[in-house]
Short mmCIF file of C-alpha atoms in Angstrom, two decimals:
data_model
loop_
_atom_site.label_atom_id
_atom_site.label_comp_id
_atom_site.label_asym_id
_atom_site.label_seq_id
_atom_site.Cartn_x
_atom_site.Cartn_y
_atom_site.Cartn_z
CA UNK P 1072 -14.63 -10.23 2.67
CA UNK P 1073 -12.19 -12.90 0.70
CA UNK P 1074 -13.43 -11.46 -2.55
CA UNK P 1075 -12.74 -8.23 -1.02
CA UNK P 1076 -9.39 -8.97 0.20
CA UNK P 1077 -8.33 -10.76 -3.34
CA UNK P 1078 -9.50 -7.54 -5.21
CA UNK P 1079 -7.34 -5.30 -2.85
CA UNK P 1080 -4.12 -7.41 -2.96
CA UNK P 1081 -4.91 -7.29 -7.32
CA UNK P 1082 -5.56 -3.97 -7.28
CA UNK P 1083 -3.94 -1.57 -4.97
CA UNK P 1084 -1.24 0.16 -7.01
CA UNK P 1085 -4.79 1.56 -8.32
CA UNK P 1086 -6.74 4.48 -7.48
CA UNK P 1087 -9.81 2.75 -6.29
CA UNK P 1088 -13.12 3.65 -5.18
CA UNK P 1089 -15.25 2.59 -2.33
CA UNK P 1090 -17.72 1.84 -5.35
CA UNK P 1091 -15.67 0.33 -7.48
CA UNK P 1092 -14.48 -2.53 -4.81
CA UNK P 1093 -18.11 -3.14 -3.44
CA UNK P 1094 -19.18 -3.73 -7.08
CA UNK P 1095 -16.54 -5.91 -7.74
CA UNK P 1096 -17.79 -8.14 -4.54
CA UNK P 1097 -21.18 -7.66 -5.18
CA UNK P 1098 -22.12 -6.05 -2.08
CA UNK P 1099 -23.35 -2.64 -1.22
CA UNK P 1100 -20.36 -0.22 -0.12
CA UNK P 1101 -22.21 0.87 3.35
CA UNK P 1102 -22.11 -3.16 4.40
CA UNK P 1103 -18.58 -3.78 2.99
CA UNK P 1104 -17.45 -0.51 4.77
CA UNK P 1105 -19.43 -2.04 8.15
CA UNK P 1106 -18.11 -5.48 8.23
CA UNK P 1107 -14.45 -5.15 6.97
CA UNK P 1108 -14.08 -2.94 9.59
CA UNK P 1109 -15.54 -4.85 12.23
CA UNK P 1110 -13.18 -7.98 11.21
CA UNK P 1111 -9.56 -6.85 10.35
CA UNK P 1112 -10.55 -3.66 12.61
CA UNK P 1113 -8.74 -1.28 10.14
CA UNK P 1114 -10.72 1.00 7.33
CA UNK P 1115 -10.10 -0.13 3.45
CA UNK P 1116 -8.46 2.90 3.17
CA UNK P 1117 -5.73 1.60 6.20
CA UNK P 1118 -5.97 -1.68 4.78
CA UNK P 1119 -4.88 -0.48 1.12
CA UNK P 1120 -2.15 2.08 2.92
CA UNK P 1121 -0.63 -0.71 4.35
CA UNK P 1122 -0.36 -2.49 1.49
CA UNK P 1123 1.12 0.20 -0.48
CA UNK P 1124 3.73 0.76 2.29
CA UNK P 1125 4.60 -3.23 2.29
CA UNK P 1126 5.29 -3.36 -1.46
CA UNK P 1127 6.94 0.30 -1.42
CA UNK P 1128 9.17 -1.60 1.43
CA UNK P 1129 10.00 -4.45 -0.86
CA UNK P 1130 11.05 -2.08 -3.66
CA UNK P 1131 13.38 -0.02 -1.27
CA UNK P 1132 14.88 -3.09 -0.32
CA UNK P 1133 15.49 -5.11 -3.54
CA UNK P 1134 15.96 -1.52 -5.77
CA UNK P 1135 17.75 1.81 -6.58
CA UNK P 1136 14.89 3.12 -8.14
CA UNK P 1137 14.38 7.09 -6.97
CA UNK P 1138 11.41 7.53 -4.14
CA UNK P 1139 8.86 8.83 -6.76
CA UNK P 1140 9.52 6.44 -8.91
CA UNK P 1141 8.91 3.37 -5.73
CA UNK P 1142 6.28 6.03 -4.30
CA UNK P 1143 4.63 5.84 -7.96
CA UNK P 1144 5.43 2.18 -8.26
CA UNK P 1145 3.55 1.49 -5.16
CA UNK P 1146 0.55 3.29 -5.78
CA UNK P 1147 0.70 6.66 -4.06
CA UNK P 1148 0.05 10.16 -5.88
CA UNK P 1149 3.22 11.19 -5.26
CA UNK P 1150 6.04 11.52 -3.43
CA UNK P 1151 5.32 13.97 -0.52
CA UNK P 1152 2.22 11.73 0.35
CA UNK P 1153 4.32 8.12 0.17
CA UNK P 1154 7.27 9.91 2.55
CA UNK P 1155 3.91 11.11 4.80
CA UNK P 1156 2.20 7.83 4.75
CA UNK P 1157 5.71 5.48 4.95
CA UNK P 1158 6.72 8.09 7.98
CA UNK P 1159 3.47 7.12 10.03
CA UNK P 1160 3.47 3.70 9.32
CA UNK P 1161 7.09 2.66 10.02
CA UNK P 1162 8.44 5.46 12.23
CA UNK P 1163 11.53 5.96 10.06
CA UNK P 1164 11.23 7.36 6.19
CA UNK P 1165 11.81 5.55 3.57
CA UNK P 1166 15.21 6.92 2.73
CA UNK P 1167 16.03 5.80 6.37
CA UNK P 1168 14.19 2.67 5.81
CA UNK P 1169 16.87 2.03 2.52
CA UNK P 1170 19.88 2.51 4.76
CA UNK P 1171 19.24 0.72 7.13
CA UNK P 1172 17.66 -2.50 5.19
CA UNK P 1173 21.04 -2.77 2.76
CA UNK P 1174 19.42 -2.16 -0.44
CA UNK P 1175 21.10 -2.30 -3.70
CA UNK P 1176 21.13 1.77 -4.17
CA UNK P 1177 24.57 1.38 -4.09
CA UNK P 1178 24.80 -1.58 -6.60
CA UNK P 1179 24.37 1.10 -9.83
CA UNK P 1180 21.28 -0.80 -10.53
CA UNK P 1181 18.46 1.71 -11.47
CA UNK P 1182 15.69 -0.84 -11.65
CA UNK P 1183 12.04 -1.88 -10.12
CA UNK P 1184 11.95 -5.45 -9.28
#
């Protein structure tokens, strides 16, 4: 589950398969589906959304950049699903989520740090 957990936090910007992280581990993807849920008690897929919506949260707060370029940025197919996904996660969207965190959108900066 380590090895599992490194590849995610590497990876996740990625589209990735449930095959292509249980060969990376070594194990088959029926057991690493079984026991990663049974110890952070979330799916990969949850674990990898809430990743994406952590780093997307980052972005909003330390850039300007547009929503599809963070939603991009942070790993989701587009824009409509990161505003979905961000919405059920944090309760707010992400455009809410800039306003109230003080981001630089107002700074004139236009970049992803």
């Amino acid at each position: 589950l380590t090895r599992a957990i490194d590849y995610l936090q590497a990876h996740f910007t990625e589209s990735l398969s449930l095959s292509e992280i249980a060969a990376a581990v070594g194990v088959h993807p029926d057991h690493l589906t079984r026991a990663f849920r049974k110890h952070y008690r979330m799916t990969i897929g949850d674990y990898i959304r809430q990743r994406r919506i952590e780093h997307a949260c980052q972005l909003l707060k330390r850039s300007s950049a547009s929503l599809a370029q963070i939603a991009q940025e942070s790993g989701f197919a587009d824009q409509s699903h990161f505003q979905k996904n961000f919405k059920a996660q944090m309760k707010i969207t992400p455009a809410q989520f800039r306003a109230t965190t003080g981001s630089k959108a107002d700074s004139g900066t236009n970049t992803l740090l």
